XYZ file of C-alpha atoms in Angstrom:
465
model
C 29.576 -20.932 -18.696
C 29.911 -20.473 -15.003
C 26.882 -20.641 -12.736
C 26.526 -19.246 -9.377
C 24.113 -21.769 -7.817
C 24.730 -23.188 -4.422
C 22.542 -24.221 -1.463
C 21.020 -20.945 -0.247
C 19.159 -20.156 3.034
C 17.489 -16.819 3.476
C 16.681 -15.603 6.891
C 13.356 -14.721 8.645
C 11.812 -11.314 7.940
C 10.748 -9.586 11.200
C 11.277 -12.684 13.194
C 8.944 -13.520 15.987
C 9.607 -15.895 18.932
C 5.939 -15.962 20.084
C 4.189 -19.267 20.249
C 1.243 -19.273 17.770
C -0.957 -22.293 17.318
C -1.593 -23.914 14.021
C -4.735 -22.823 12.125
C -7.688 -25.117 12.895
C -8.338 -27.870 10.366
C -6.824 -26.469 7.215
C -8.770 -27.204 4.008
C -7.223 -30.060 1.921
C -7.507 -30.032 -1.812
C -6.731 -32.923 -4.252
C -4.124 -32.064 -6.936
C -1.867 -34.149 -9.097
C -2.685 -37.279 -7.177
C -1.620 -35.705 -3.927
C -3.693 -34.056 -1.257
C -2.423 -30.482 -0.683
C -3.623 -27.950 1.799
C -5.565 -25.015 0.292
C -2.855 -22.604 1.507
C -0.242 -24.478 -0.458
C -2.150 -24.231 -3.695
C -2.921 -20.557 -3.005
C 0.733 -19.847 -2.355
C 1.740 -21.779 -5.517
C -0.656 -19.670 -7.538
C 0.824 -16.458 -6.045
C 4.435 -17.492 -6.774
C 3.679 -18.592 -10.305
C 1.765 -15.446 -11.032
C 4.906 -13.400 -10.053
C 7.217 -15.815 -12.047
C 4.919 -15.467 -15.108
C 5.111 -11.609 -14.869
C 8.918 -11.763 -15.059
C 8.986 -14.201 -17.869
C 9.671 -17.429 -15.979
C 8.147 -20.995 -16.250
C 5.920 -22.091 -13.391
C 7.112 -24.300 -10.585
C 5.109 -27.281 -9.277
C 4.241 -28.496 -5.801
C 6.280 -31.557 -4.539
C 4.791 -33.481 -1.600
C 8.243 -34.164 -0.062
C 9.223 -30.418 -0.220
C 5.887 -29.536 1.366
C 6.445 -32.223 3.976
C 9.926 -30.752 4.692
C 8.625 -27.132 4.772
C 5.761 -28.074 7.198
C 8.173 -29.949 9.425
C 10.377 -26.854 9.772
C 7.465 -24.550 10.311
C 6.207 -27.001 12.993
C 9.716 -26.878 14.683
C 9.776 -23.016 14.642
C 6.278 -22.941 16.070
C 7.226 -25.276 18.908
C 10.626 -23.872 19.663
C 10.573 -20.176 18.605
C 10.985 -18.347 15.362
C 14.291 -16.924 16.367
C 15.862 -20.274 15.285
C 15.415 -19.117 11.671
C 16.781 -21.717 9.379
C 18.620 -23.741 12.053
C 17.298 -26.716 14.071
C 18.928 -28.116 17.231
C 19.212 -31.926 17.632
C 17.134 -33.003 20.643
C 14.501 -30.222 20.295
C 10.914 -31.196 19.891
C 10.097 -31.532 16.105
C 13.803 -31.754 14.927
C 14.191 -33.231 11.504
C 17.596 -31.840 10.392
C 20.029 -29.118 11.245
C 20.048 -27.414 7.919
C 17.528 -27.016 5.017
C 19.423 -29.541 2.933
C 19.325 -32.029 5.714
C 15.665 -31.720 6.334
C 14.836 -32.239 2.637
C 16.884 -35.402 2.594
C 15.216 -36.595 5.747
C 11.850 -36.767 4.067
C 13.261 -38.851 1.188
C 13.838 -36.365 -1.608
C 16.190 -37.606 -4.295
C 19.840 -36.800 -3.765
C 21.936 -34.503 -5.903
C 20.028 -31.229 -5.542
C 20.651 -27.624 -4.503
C 18.023 -26.044 -2.305
C 16.615 -22.730 -1.190
C 14.713 -21.993 2.007
C 12.939 -18.690 2.749
C 10.775 -17.642 5.677
C 8.387 -14.710 5.594
C 7.272 -12.315 8.439
C 4.462 -13.232 10.763
C 0.917 -12.572 9.649
C -2.609 -13.819 8.927
C -2.760 -13.393 5.188
C -0.321 -15.933 3.670
C -0.627 -14.696 0.083
C -0.016 -11.159 1.278
C 2.988 -12.408 3.120
C 4.329 -13.828 -0.045
C 3.630 -10.776 -2.082
C 5.369 -8.566 0.465
C 8.349 -10.853 0.685
C 8.826 -10.903 -3.106
C 8.294 -7.135 -3.389
C 10.312 -5.848 -0.403
C 13.009 -8.556 0.168
C 15.390 -8.765 -2.811
C 17.433 -11.701 -1.718
C 14.347 -13.746 -0.866
C 12.917 -12.611 -4.198
C 16.035 -14.208 -5.884
C 14.980 -17.567 -4.457
C 11.456 -17.259 -5.740
C 12.709 -16.324 -9.161
C 15.274 -18.984 -9.679
C 14.972 -20.048 -13.380
C 16.363 -23.500 -12.456
C 13.637 -24.248 -9.764
C 11.239 -26.908 -10.805
C 9.556 -27.885 -7.455
C 8.578 -26.013 -4.399
C 6.839 -26.671 -1.021
C 5.175 -24.611 1.610
C 4.516 -24.775 5.340
C 2.466 -22.152 7.137
C 0.982 -20.966 10.408
C 0.471 -17.399 11.604
C 4.103 -17.373 12.544
C 4.972 -17.008 8.810
C 5.318 -19.055 5.683
C 8.302 -21.467 5.212
C 9.206 -21.993 1.588
C 11.382 -24.843 0.300
C 12.448 -25.256 -3.319
C 15.019 -27.619 -4.798
C 17.052 -27.665 -8.132
C 18.232 -30.948 -9.635
C 18.823 -29.881 -13.259
C 21.600 -27.123 -13.198
C 22.200 -27.119 -17.016
C 20.658 -23.788 -17.920
C 21.387 -20.941 -20.207
C 19.083 -18.375 -21.537
C 19.123 -14.916 -23.101
C 15.981 -13.922 -21.178
C 16.694 -11.203 -18.529
C 14.630 -10.574 -15.541
C 13.790 -7.406 -13.769
C 11.658 -6.546 -10.738
C 9.372 -4.688 -10.196
C 8.205 -6.048 -13.599
C 7.316 -3.635 -16.453
C 4.013 -1.988 -15.820
C 3.582 -3.255 -12.256
C 1.356 -1.107 -10.059
C 0.700 -0.785 -6.369
C 4.423 -1.060 -5.577
C 5.604 -0.232 -2.110
C 7.623 2.912 -1.712
C 10.318 1.639 0.706
C 12.586 -1.037 1.937
C 12.729 -0.692 5.727
C 15.810 -2.825 6.403
C 13.995 -5.971 7.660
C 15.697 -8.593 5.545
C 18.527 -10.811 6.759
C 21.047 -10.696 5.138
C 20.479 -6.925 4.774
C 21.141 -5.501 1.323
C 21.728 -2.091 2.942
C 24.605 -3.261 5.002
C 27.636 -1.181 4.174
C 25.677 1.434 2.212
C 25.162 3.738 5.211
C 21.403 3.630 4.697
C 18.973 2.409 7.377
C 16.106 2.344 4.854
C 15.758 3.154 1.257
C 13.256 3.337 -1.620
C 11.947 0.035 -2.901
C 14.888 -1.989 -4.214
C 14.749 -2.991 -7.909
C 16.552 -6.084 -9.222
C 17.964 -6.736 -12.647
C 19.597 -10.031 -13.346
C 20.402 -12.202 -16.391
C 18.730 -15.682 -16.187
C 22.129 -17.262 -16.811
C 23.676 -15.126 -14.142
C 26.581 -13.159 -15.471
C 29.581 -12.495 -13.324
C 28.835 -8.819 -12.920
C 31.667 -6.263 -13.275
C 30.532 -2.944 -14.936
C 27.075 -2.105 -13.706
C 25.111 0.994 -14.534
C 21.598 2.157 -13.681
C 19.407 5.174 -13.585
C 15.951 5.881 -12.122
C 13.712 8.881 -12.922
C 10.188 9.811 -11.820
C 7.471 10.777 -14.141
C 8.720 14.428 -14.156
C 12.153 13.357 -15.293
C 13.829 13.895 -11.885
C 16.748 11.651 -11.251
C 16.627 9.547 -8.144
C 20.075 9.089 -6.304
C 20.960 5.436 -6.307
C 23.431 2.876 -4.742
C 24.273 -0.127 -6.816
C 25.011 -3.541 -5.272
C 25.562 -6.974 -6.700
C 23.222 -9.533 -5.031
C 24.105 -12.988 -3.736
C 23.732 -14.829 -6.995
C 24.675 -12.371 -9.753
C 21.887 -9.853 -9.224
C 22.188 -6.094 -9.707
C 20.382 -4.467 -6.871
C 19.287 -0.852 -7.622
C 18.810 0.934 -4.301
C 17.280 4.383 -4.146
C 18.814 6.514 -1.417
C 15.532 8.087 -0.692
C 11.978 6.821 -0.160
C 9.976 6.946 -3.296
C 6.780 8.998 -3.658
C 3.352 7.448 -3.561
C 1.202 7.183 -6.692
C 4.213 7.889 -8.961
C 5.663 6.167 -11.991
C 9.254 5.461 -12.097
C 11.480 4.366 -15.056
C 14.600 2.317 -14.425
C 17.344 1.629 -16.963
C 20.056 -0.878 -16.120
C 22.994 -2.521 -17.878
C 25.478 -5.150 -16.870
C 28.638 -6.737 -18.393
C 29.800 -10.342 -17.776
C 33.374 -10.184 -16.555
C 34.163 -13.663 -18.087
C 32.845 -13.120 -21.609
C 32.360 -9.325 -22.123
C 28.672 -9.932 -22.997
C 26.388 -7.015 -22.270
C 22.804 -6.993 -21.186
C 20.536 -4.029 -20.653
C 16.864 -3.279 -19.993
C 14.530 -0.396 -19.302
C 11.176 -0.754 -17.422
C 8.628 1.349 -15.472
C 6.432 0.658 -12.336
C 3.996 2.762 -10.368
C 3.952 2.995 -6.635
C 0.847 2.490 -4.479
C -1.587 5.091 -3.266
C -0.694 6.945 -0.095
C -2.297 4.983 2.816
C -2.290 8.185 4.940
C -5.112 9.471 2.656
C -8.764 8.836 3.198
C -11.330 8.379 0.365
C -11.390 12.131 -0.248
C -7.578 12.459 -0.466
C -7.203 13.994 3.038
C -3.912 13.168 4.817
C -3.754 11.998 8.475
C -0.724 13.473 10.215
C -0.367 10.714 12.878
C -0.810 7.686 10.533
C 1.975 5.091 10.845
C 2.584 2.216 8.552
C 2.829 -1.509 9.631
C 0.936 -0.897 12.913
C -1.762 -3.315 13.930
C -4.342 -0.523 13.360
C -3.007 1.022 10.261
C -5.631 -0.477 7.818
C -8.490 -0.557 10.336
C -8.297 3.170 11.364
C -8.190 4.466 7.844
C -11.070 2.090 6.977
C -13.228 3.268 9.946
C -12.758 6.869 8.998
C -13.565 6.128 5.386
C -16.717 4.314 6.352
C -17.627 7.323 8.572
C -18.312 5.558 11.786
C -15.240 7.222 13.371
C -14.417 10.656 12.648
C -10.960 12.207 12.214
C -9.892 15.020 14.574
C -9.150 18.313 12.780
C -6.682 20.897 14.017
C -5.721 24.154 12.314
C -2.007 24.266 11.326
C -0.434 27.326 12.995
C 1.649 28.188 9.889
C -0.725 27.284 6.998
C -3.859 28.088 8.841
C -5.315 24.998 7.062
C -6.938 22.174 9.003
C -4.767 19.005 9.640
C -6.356 15.683 10.343
C -5.439 13.174 13.030
C -6.676 9.533 13.521
C -5.779 9.491 17.228
C -5.802 5.738 17.417
C -4.929 5.557 21.153
C -7.727 7.783 22.343
C -9.970 5.967 24.761
C -13.748 5.358 24.024
C -16.540 5.832 26.315
C -19.410 3.252 26.108
C -21.603 5.841 24.508
C -18.962 6.628 21.802
C -18.246 3.035 21.130
C -21.882 2.079 20.977
C -22.590 4.989 18.574
C -19.600 4.127 16.284
C -20.530 0.361 16.305
C -24.253 0.739 15.610
C -23.662 3.536 13.042
C -21.685 0.919 10.991
C -23.263 -2.511 11.960
C -26.893 -1.360 11.804
C -26.294 1.404 9.273
C -29.763 1.318 7.681
C -31.554 1.172 11.072
C -29.458 3.857 12.522
C -30.384 6.299 9.690
C -34.182 5.479 10.048
C -34.380 5.361 13.833
C -35.812 8.490 15.517
C -34.299 9.310 18.948
C -36.764 8.864 21.737
C -34.621 11.308 23.788
C -33.611 13.913 21.195
C -31.503 15.877 23.657
C -29.209 12.894 24.375
C -26.608 12.296 21.652
C -26.421 8.593 22.369
C -30.180 7.898 22.219
C -30.275 6.102 18.840
C -27.299 3.850 19.753
C -28.921 2.676 23.006
C -32.186 2.285 21.304
C -30.581 -0.192 18.841
C -28.652 -1.797 21.667
C -31.994 -2.516 23.417
C -33.616 -3.781 20.223
C -30.800 -6.160 19.391
C -30.175 -7.191 23.020
C -26.574 -5.951 23.223
C -24.932 -5.986 26.639
C -24.295 -2.457 27.860
C -23.704 -0.756 31.284
C -25.958 2.239 30.542
C -29.431 2.199 29.233
C -31.914 4.825 27.973
C -33.315 5.081 31.524
C -29.927 4.825 33.298
C -27.473 7.008 31.302
C -24.618 7.686 33.753
C -22.275 4.963 32.611
C -22.576 5.993 29.078
C -19.692 8.421 29.619
C -17.452 5.856 31.391
C -14.530 4.357 29.526
C -15.476 1.077 28.146
C -13.355 -2.142 28.849
C -12.061 -4.306 26.095
C -14.009 -7.232 27.435
C -17.254 -5.356 27.113
C -16.384 -4.351 23.581
C -15.832 -8.028 22.739
C -19.306 -8.795 24.281
C -20.958 -6.233 22.124
C -19.354 -7.492 18.879
C -19.916 -11.147 19.648
C -23.453 -10.552 20.872
C -24.347 -8.832 17.596
C -22.807 -11.676 15.644
C -24.610 -14.408 17.668
C -27.827 -12.342 17.947
C -27.912 -12.950 21.658
C -26.037 -11.626 24.754
C -22.959 -13.572 25.625
C -20.272 -13.699 28.370
C -16.686 -12.432 27.997
C -15.378 -15.983 27.559
C -17.924 -16.887 24.893
C -17.261 -13.563 23.157
C -13.546 -14.211 23.171
C -13.916 -17.840 21.860
C -16.307 -16.736 19.202
C -14.179 -13.918 17.839
C -11.021 -15.982 18.108
C -12.563 -18.648 16.027
C -13.417 -15.977 13.374
C -9.698 -14.864 13.598
C -10.681 -11.404 14.894
C -8.798 -11.840 18.207
C -5.197 -12.924 17.942
C -4.407 -13.539 21.633
C -3.957 -17.105 23.043
C -6.368 -16.611 25.859
C -8.871 -14.113 27.476
C -6.313 -13.360 30.129
C -3.673 -12.566 27.639
C -6.349 -10.341 25.825
C -6.585 -8.217 28.994
C -10.277 -7.647 29.062
C -10.181 -5.135 31.882
C -7.968 -2.606 29.906
C -9.674 0.375 28.273
C -10.879 0.334 24.712
C -9.173 2.724 22.221
C -10.375 3.939 18.851
C -7.718 1.627 17.309
C -9.208 -1.418 19.098
C -12.600 -0.914 17.874
C -11.627 0.008 14.261
C -9.184 -3.021 14.134
C -11.499 -5.584 15.534
C -14.502 -4.505 13.524
C -12.217 -4.417 10.399
C -11.085 -8.013 11.042
C -14.589 -9.106 11.779
C -15.962 -7.664 8.391
C -12.849 -9.066 6.542
C -13.642 -12.620 7.929
C -17.120 -12.772 6.709
């Protein structure tokens, strides 16, 4: 039986060359007589959950593989994420040119094959891992290697570096894997072409529906592959079939899939060497449409993967920001807009903020100036000592656009229950992981505040608590 295992490195998804500092004092946890970081145990649990769902045995953390992964993540953080899987001798943090070299450098036993994967940038490392497995089929192969026994992780907000190694390559099994796994829900609808190597190269597609994988655990040499995909109404989805890097059949929809829809995939392969056949049928359901609010209404200007995508929909769902409605010229029905880039006046920002942050008080408070629409907001600002330009007695600046630094001061002052300066506000919210910029200057505190800014920062603040 031939096997297709060889040292494999998979490139960075959505690479970023921005310098990002390490998280402050990661939590360390004792496990198997070695002290691992909390994120390493969390990522292990995420990977093993996915492996369990496709029928694979769990992998274990190895301290030397973790050390190698942390070393490379540190190198990328210091020198730029554009380096991907390569390191240059002489650079700060250099431990080896290739993944294999870096694993050997930390003292891992010789005679192994290895994989290295690097996720996109982000704050939620388990979400980064989920997204990589779901949307990056070649990276998925590395996570689903049936031969892998040990794994290691390194992480900062620049991404997750994953290192795993194989020593025992004597493996044969009649278990066949498919992904998405049977019955999986909340599956993304699309592959957007952000993996390197790109599985869409040569297909003529710039993006596709989410890519499904079917591969025998003993990795047949594929020759005669067939697959079909149908939705819940029986409609056939046009497909492109590709064989992946290590004997994987990639099932690529030529069109984006629909939200909240169940799809059934049937695939079959033949081993060119032996003539053995393998086939499987499975179903999965895509996620809810993120353009929809809690009432199922669609926002015309919603865009996925924007910094404000989750925050804006959340803010409208929580009703402290209202959508804009405009009647469609053809259908005569109202269409909704989020308008994330619209600037906020201080009165608008303060109203939205107090309506959410002091929700119970806002409902109970009677306006002392009923004719002024911002009365309750400024009453609560005075009560809670929030820093504002306008007041109940001096209202002119309530209609001036509010600067981002003043927005930070309002959020941080509410959190600390006392008025604070811009710098203290920035430092406080950065520590809470609400602000991502390296410094107050980089944050640009004099810029105007948009609806997206308020929604995003408040969403991050609530998520951090």
